[in-house]
């Protein structure tokens, strides 16, 4: 039933209700059966109440459609303002957000929020389109908020010098690390804040850094503490104090190869485990304290003293992470809750299509009302008094 049909039917039923009240009034003052008149009133009232309920549901749906549409529209305007995308480029981003909203467990609005963080990191249209799907998978796999995951990925990838098309690789590493070690994507993101810029400058990979952070997490050192500890250790190895340099030389510890090239972080960790891991506990603590400092030594000792089985298991998992984020996302969504989220996202797309149909008319109406208000605001006192009196006269004749 269309909105116009509802209004016509409601008007007819209201008229019927009014006639029934008149008939009831005659019955109550006359000698005819009072019950008959009362029954007609109740029947007419029921018809009006029913159609009114339908009208309210239609109205509520309309409000929901408009709110959904305008919120998405406003969010995409933010994406456009931050990214600078115009014309065809902006249309691509909007279409991607709508498509992801219709086909994944995320809404189009949530997808647009993720785009905002990627745009703030300097990603252009093509980079956003390339990287966002993998970031969505990581968000589902980790159970973290999409906007938060987008922020983590864009910031850390920039620090590691990774390109947007490597978002899938980055997402896979974080997904498998969070599932293979006692940590999560949020904690890894917090660690990356502190260590990623230094690690990226040294040419260390996100894979090796994730292994180091995972081993620390298994020993209870997580988040900012792990990131700070690993950053301090890296700085100490690159620019050791005089005492630290003497200890490093004594035990054959160096972060460079014979030709002067940098060793990978994996090679550095292996060297530390081999050189320091074989020492007794007291000597280990003394050596670690001298090289890394008291704040970083606990984190580095957790790497040095982790069992070979744990070290190999995590390293192998990270090395073979390809496809992990997508696979984990599919597993996480393979349940009723995942199906409900997908259904809600598809329903949002339907509401957005409804909004597309009415938005031009609504915008024109609002703009027209605004113009009238601005014109009234520009009237002098005499004109405003005349307009107010005229509107009052029109209202009294209705």
Coordinates of C-alpha atoms in Angstrom, one line a residue:
X1 CA 0.0 0.0 0.0
X2 CA 1.5 3.4 -1.0
X3 CA 1.5 6.4 1.2
X4 CA -1.2 8.1 -0.8
X5 CA -3.4 5.0 -0.5
X6 CA -2.9 5.1 3.2
X7 CA -4.0 8.7 3.5
X8 CA -7.1 8.1 1.4
X9 CA -8.1 5.1 3.4
X10 CA -7.4 6.8 6.7
X11 CA -9.6 9.8 5.7
X12 CA -12.5 7.5 4.8
X13 CA -12.2 5.5 8.0
X14 CA -12.0 8.7 10.1
X15 CA -15.3 9.9 8.4
X16 CA -16.8 6.5 9.2
X17 CA -15.8 6.9 12.8
X18 CA -17.3 10.3 13.0
X19 CA -20.6 9.1 11.6
X20 CA -20.6 6.2 14.1
X21 CA -20.2 8.6 17.0
X22 CA -23.1 10.6 15.8
X23 CA -25.2 7.5 15.5
X24 CA -24.2 6.4 19.0
X25 CA -25.2 9.8 20.4
X26 CA -28.6 9.5 18.8
X27 CA -29.0 6.0 20.1
X28 CA -28.0 7.0 23.7
X29 CA -30.7 9.7 23.7
X30 CA -33.3 7.7 21.9
X31 CA -35.1 4.4 22.5
X32 CA -33.2 2.2 19.9
X33 CA -30.7 -0.5 20.9
X34 CA -27.6 1.3 22.5
X35 CA -25.4 -1.8 22.0
X36 CA -25.7 -1.6 18.2
X37 CA -24.4 2.0 18.1
X38 CA -21.5 1.2 20.4
X39 CA -20.5 -1.8 18.3
X40 CA -20.3 0.4 15.2
X41 CA -18.1 2.9 17.0
X42 CA -15.7 0.2 18.2
X43 CA -15.5 -1.3 14.8
X44 CA -14.8 2.0 13.1
X45 CA -12.2 2.9 15.7
X46 CA -10.5 -0.4 15.2
X47 CA -10.2 0.3 11.4
X48 CA -8.7 3.7 12.1
X49 CA -6.3 2.4 14.7
X50 CA -5.1 -0.4 12.2
X51 CA -4.5 2.0 9.3
X52 CA -2.9 4.5 11.7
X53 CA -0.4 1.8 12.8
X54 CA 0.5 1.0 9.2
X55 CA 0.9 4.8 8.6
X56 CA 3.2 5.0 11.6
X57 CA 5.3 2.1 10.4
X58 CA 5.7 3.7 7.0
X59 CA 6.6 7.0 8.6
X60 CA 9.2 5.3 10.9
X61 CA 10.7 3.5 7.9
X62 CA 10.9 6.8 6.0
X63 CA 12.8 8.4 9.0
X64 CA 15.1 5.4 9.1
X65 CA 15.8 5.6 5.4
X66 CA 16.6 9.3 5.5
X67 CA 18.8 9.0 8.6
X68 CA 20.7 6.1 7.1
X69 CA 21.2 7.9 3.8
X70 CA 22.2 11.3 5.2
X71 CA 24.7 9.7 7.6
X72 CA 26.4 7.8 4.8
X73 CA 26.3 10.8 2.6
X74 CA 28.0 12.9 5.3
X75 CA 30.6 10.3 6.0
X76 CA 31.5 10.1 2.3
X77 CA 31.7 13.8 2.1
X78 CA 34.4 13.6 4.8
X79 CA 36.2 11.0 2.7
X80 CA 36.1 13.3 -0.3
X81 CA 37.3 16.3 1.7
X82 CA 40.2 14.4 3.2
X83 CA 41.3 12.4 0.1
X84 CA 40.6 15.2 -2.4
X85 CA 38.9 12.7 -4.7
X86 CA 36.5 14.3 -7.2
X87 CA 34.3 13.2 -10.1
X88 CA 35.0 9.6 -11.2
X89 CA 37.4 8.9 -8.4
X90 CA 34.9 9.8 -5.7
X91 CA 32.3 7.8 -7.5
X92 CA 34.6 4.8 -7.4
X93 CA 35.1 5.2 -3.6
X94 CA 31.3 5.6 -3.0
X95 CA 30.6 2.5 -5.2
X96 CA 33.2 0.5 -3.3
X97 CA 31.7 1.5 0.1
X98 CA 28.2 0.6 -1.1
X99 CA 29.4 -2.7 -2.6
X100 CA 31.3 -3.7 0.6
X101 CA 28.3 -2.7 2.6
X102 CA 26.0 -4.9 0.5
X103 CA 28.2 -8.0 0.3
X104 CA 30.1 -8.2 3.7
X105 CA 29.2 -8.1 7.3
X106 CA 30.1 -4.4 7.4
X107 CA 27.8 -1.6 6.6
X108 CA 28.5 1.0 3.9
X109 CA 28.8 3.6 6.6
X110 CA 31.5 1.5 8.4
X111 CA 33.4 1.1 5.2
X112 CA 33.3 4.8 4.6
X113 CA 34.8 5.3 8.1
X114 CA 37.6 3.0 7.3
X115 CA 38.2 5.0 4.1
X116 CA 38.6 8.2 6.2
X117 CA 41.5 6.8 8.1
X118 CA 43.2 5.5 5.0
X119 CA 42.7 8.9 3.3
X120 CA 44.2 10.6 6.4
X121 CA 47.3 8.5 6.0
X122 CA 47.7 9.9 2.5
X123 CA 46.3 7.0 0.5
X124 CA 44.8 8.0 -2.8
X125 CA 41.7 6.5 -4.5
X126 CA 43.4 3.5 -6.1
X127 CA 45.3 2.7 -2.9
X128 CA 42.2 2.8 -0.8
X129 CA 40.4 0.6 -3.3
X130 CA 43.3 -1.8 -3.3
X131 CA 43.9 -2.0 0.5
X132 CA 40.4 -1.7 2.1
X133 CA 39.1 -5.2 1.4
X134 CA 42.1 -6.9 3.1
X135 CA 41.7 -4.5 6.1
X136 CA 38.0 -5.5 6.3
X137 CA 39.1 -9.2 6.5
X138 CA 41.5 -8.3 9.3
X139 CA 38.9 -6.5 11.2
X140 CA 36.5 -9.4 11.0
X141 CA 39.3 -11.9 11.8
X142 CA 40.4 -9.9 14.9
X143 CA 37.0 -8.8 16.1
X144 CA 38.4 -5.2 16.2
X145 CA 36.5 -2.1 15.1
X146 CA 37.1 -1.4 11.4
X147 CA 38.0 2.2 11.9
X148 CA 40.6 1.2 14.5
X149 CA 42.1 -1.5 12.3
X150 CA 42.3 0.9 9.3
X151 CA 44.2 3.3 11.5
X152 CA 46.6 0.6 12.7
X153 CA 47.2 -0.7 9.2
X154 CA 47.7 2.7 7.5
X155 CA 50.1 4.0 10.2
X156 CA 52.2 0.9 10.6
X157 CA 52.4 0.2 6.9
X158 CA 53.7 3.7 6.3
X159 CA 56.3 3.3 9.1
X160 CA 57.5 0.0 7.5
X161 CA 57.6 1.5 4.0
X162 CA 54.9 -0.8 2.7
X163 CA 52.7 0.1 -0.2
X164 CA 48.9 0.0 -0.2
X165 CA 48.8 -3.1 -2.5
X166 CA 50.7 -4.9 0.3
X167 CA 47.7 -4.5 2.7
X168 CA 46.8 -8.1 2.2
X169 CA 50.3 -9.2 3.2
X170 CA 50.2 -7.0 6.3
X171 CA 46.8 -8.1 7.3
X172 CA 47.8 -11.8 7.0
X173 CA 50.8 -11.3 9.2
X174 CA 48.8 -9.5 12.0
X175 CA 46.0 -12.1 11.7
X176 CA 48.3 -15.1 12.1
X177 CA 50.4 -13.5 14.8
X178 CA 47.3 -12.7 16.9
X179 CA 46.1 -16.3 16.5
X180 CA 49.5 -17.9 17.2
X181 CA 50.7 -15.8 20.1
X182 CA 49.2 -14.4 23.3
X183 CA 48.2 -11.0 21.8
X184 CA 45.7 -9.4 19.5
X185 CA 45.6 -6.9 16.7
X186 CA 44.9 -4.0 19.0
X187 CA 47.9 -4.7 21.1
X188 CA 50.1 -5.2 18.1
X189 CA 48.9 -1.9 16.8
X190 CA 49.8 -0.2 20.1
X191 CA 53.3 -1.8 19.9
X192 CA 53.8 -0.7 16.3
X193 CA 53.3 2.9 17.4
X194 CA 56.6 2.8 19.2
X195 CA 58.7 0.3 17.3
X196 CA 57.6 0.5 13.6
X197 CA 59.3 3.8 12.7
X198 CA 62.6 2.6 14.0
X199 CA 62.2 -0.9 12.6
X200 CA 61.2 0.5 9.2
X201 CA 64.3 2.8 9.2
X202 CA 66.5 -0.2 9.8
X203 CA 64.8 -2.2 7.0
X204 CA 63.3 -4.8 9.3
X205 CA 60.2 -6.5 8.0
X206 CA 56.8 -6.6 9.7
X207 CA 57.1 -10.4 9.7
X208 CA 60.2 -10.4 11.9
X209 CA 59.0 -7.6 14.2
X210 CA 55.7 -9.5 14.7
X211 CA 57.6 -12.6 15.7
X212 CA 59.5 -10.6 18.2
X213 CA 56.4 -9.0 19.6
X214 CA 54.6 -12.3 19.7
X215 CA 57.4 -13.9 21.7
X216 CA 57.3 -11.0 24.1
X217 CA 53.5 -11.3 24.4
X218 CA 53.8 -15.0 25.3
X219 CA 55.9 -13.8 28.3
X220 CA 53.3 -11.2 29.3
X221 CA 55.0 -8.2 27.7
X222 CA 52.5 -6.5 25.4
X223 CA 51.2 -3.3 23.9
X224 CA 53.2 -0.2 24.5
X225 CA 55.5 -2.0 26.8
X226 CA 56.6 -4.4 24.1
X227 CA 56.9 -1.7 21.5
X228 CA 59.0 0.5 23.8
X229 CA 61.2 -2.4 24.8
X230 CA 61.9 -3.5 21.3
X231 CA 62.5 0.0 20.1
X232 CA 65.0 0.6 22.9
X233 CA 66.8 -2.6 22.2
X234 CA 67.1 -1.7 18.5
X235 CA 68.5 1.7 19.3
X236 CA 71.0 0.1 21.7
X237 CA 72.3 -2.3 19.1
X238 CA 72.6 0.4 16.5
X239 CA 74.3 3.0 18.8
X240 CA 75.7 1.0 21.8
X241 CA 77.4 2.7 24.7
X242 CA 81.1 2.1 25.3
X243 CA 80.4 -0.6 27.9
X244 CA 77.8 -2.2 25.6
X245 CA 80.1 -2.3 22.7
X246 CA 82.7 -4.0 24.7
X247 CA 80.2 -6.7 25.8
X248 CA 79.0 -7.1 22.2
X249 CA 82.5 -7.6 21.0
X250 CA 83.3 -10.1 23.8
X251 CA 80.4 -12.3 22.8
X252 CA 80.6 -11.8 19.1
X253 CA 77.3 -9.8 18.7
X254 CA 76.9 -7.5 15.7
X255 CA 73.9 -6.3 13.7
X256 CA 75.9 -6.0 10.5
X257 CA 77.4 -8.6 8.2
X258 CA 81.1 -8.6 7.2
X259 CA 80.4 -6.6 4.1
X260 CA 78.7 -3.9 6.2
X261 CA 75.1 -4.7 5.2
X262 CA 72.5 -4.9 7.9
X263 CA 71.4 -8.3 9.2
X264 CA 67.7 -9.0 9.3
X265 CA 65.9 -8.9 12.6
X266 CA 65.4 -12.6 12.3
X267 CA 69.1 -13.1 12.0
X268 CA 69.7 -10.7 14.9
X269 CA 67.3 -12.6 17.1
X270 CA 68.9 -15.9 16.2
X271 CA 72.3 -14.6 17.0
X272 CA 71.2 -13.3 20.4
X273 CA 69.5 -16.6 21.2
X274 CA 72.7 -18.4 20.3
X275 CA 75.2 -16.1 22.0
X276 CA 73.3 -15.0 25.1
X277 CA 70.8 -17.9 25.5
X278 CA 73.6 -20.3 26.4
X279 CA 74.8 -18.3 29.3
X280 CA 73.8 -18.9 32.9
X281 CA 71.0 -16.8 34.3
X282 CA 73.2 -14.3 36.3
X283 CA 75.5 -13.7 33.3
X284 CA 72.5 -13.4 31.0
X285 CA 71.0 -10.7 33.1
X286 CA 74.2 -8.8 33.4
X287 CA 74.9 -8.9 29.6
X288 CA 71.3 -8.0 28.7
X289 CA 71.3 -5.1 31.2
X290 CA 74.6 -3.7 29.8
X291 CA 73.5 -4.0 26.1
X292 CA 69.8 -3.1 26.2
X293 CA 69.4 -1.3 29.5
X294 CA 67.2 -2.2 32.4
X295 CA 63.9 -1.2 30.8
X296 CA 64.4 -3.3 27.6
X297 CA 66.2 -6.3 29.0
X298 CA 63.1 -8.2 30.2
X299 CA 61.5 -8.0 26.7
X300 CA 64.7 -9.1 25.0
X301 CA 65.3 -11.9 27.5
X302 CA 61.8 -13.2 26.7
X303 CA 62.9 -13.5 23.1
X304 CA 66.3 -15.0 23.9
X305 CA 64.9 -17.6 26.4
X306 CA 61.7 -18.7 24.6
X307 CA 61.8 -22.4 23.8
X308 CA 63.0 -23.4 20.4
X309 CA 59.6 -25.1 19.7
X310 CA 57.7 -21.8 20.4
X311 CA 60.2 -19.8 18.4
X312 CA 60.0 -22.1 15.4
X313 CA 56.2 -22.5 15.5
X314 CA 55.6 -18.7 15.5
X315 CA 58.2 -18.0 12.9
X316 CA 56.8 -20.7 10.6
X317 CA 53.2 -19.5 11.1
X318 CA 54.2 -15.9 10.2
X319 CA 56.2 -17.0 7.2
X320 CA 53.3 -18.9 5.9
X321 CA 50.6 -16.3 6.7
X322 CA 49.4 -15.8 3.1
X323 CA 45.6 -15.9 3.0
X324 CA 45.2 -16.1 6.8
X325 CA 43.1 -12.9 7.3
X326 CA 40.5 -13.9 4.7
X327 CA 40.4 -17.5 5.9
X328 CA 39.9 -16.4 9.5
X329 CA 37.3 -13.8 8.5
X330 CA 35.3 -16.5 6.7
X331 CA 35.5 -18.7 9.8
X332 CA 34.5 -15.9 12.1
X333 CA 31.4 -15.1 9.9
X334 CA 30.3 -18.8 9.6
X335 CA 27.7 -18.6 12.3
X336 CA 24.3 -17.0 12.9
X337 CA 25.7 -13.7 14.2
X338 CA 27.8 -13.4 11.0
X339 CA 24.7 -14.1 8.9
X340 CA 22.7 -11.5 10.9
X341 CA 25.4 -8.9 10.3
X342 CA 25.4 -9.7 6.6
X343 CA 21.6 -9.4 6.5
X344 CA 21.7 -6.0 8.3
X345 CA 24.4 -4.7 5.8
X346 CA 22.2 -5.8 2.9
X347 CA 19.2 -4.1 4.4
X348 CA 21.2 -0.9 4.8
X349 CA 22.0 -1.0 1.1
X350 CA 18.3 -1.3 0.3
X351 CA 17.6 1.7 2.5
X352 CA 20.4 3.6 0.7
X353 CA 18.7 2.8 -2.6
X354 CA 15.4 4.2 -1.2
X355 CA 17.3 7.3 -0.1
X356 CA 18.8 7.7 -3.6
X357 CA 15.2 7.9 -5.0
X358 CA 14.0 10.6 -2.6
X359 CA 17.2 12.6 -1.8
X360 CA 16.9 15.1 -4.7
X361 CA 13.3 16.0 -3.8
X362 CA 14.1 16.2 -0.1
X363 CA 17.2 18.4 -0.7
X364 CA 15.3 20.7 -3.1
X365 CA 12.5 21.1 -0.5
X366 CA 14.9 21.9 2.4
X367 CA 16.8 24.3 0.2
X368 CA 13.6 26.0 -0.8
X369 CA 12.5 26.3 2.8
X370 CA 15.9 27.7 3.7
X371 CA 15.6 30.3 0.9
X372 CA 12.2 31.4 2.2
X373 CA 13.6 31.7 5.8
X374 CA 16.5 33.7 4.6
X375 CA 14.2 36.0 2.7
X376 CA 12.0 36.5 5.8
X377 CA 15.2 37.2 7.8
X378 CA 15.9 40.0 5.4
X379 CA 12.6 41.8 5.8
X380 CA 12.3 45.0 7.8
X381 CA 10.0 45.3 10.8
X382 CA 7.0 46.4 8.7
X383 CA 7.4 43.6 6.2
X384 CA 7.9 41.0 8.9
X385 CA 4.8 42.2 10.7
X386 CA 2.7 41.9 7.5
X387 CA 4.1 38.4 6.8
X388 CA 3.3 37.2 10.3
X389 CA -0.3 38.5 10.1
X390 CA -0.8 37.0 6.7
X391 CA 0.4 33.5 7.9
X392 CA -1.9 33.8 10.9
X393 CA -4.8 34.6 8.6
X394 CA -4.1 31.7 6.4
X395 CA -3.8 29.3 9.3
X396 CA -7.2 30.5 10.8
X397 CA -9.0 29.6 7.5
X398 CA -7.9 26.0 7.4

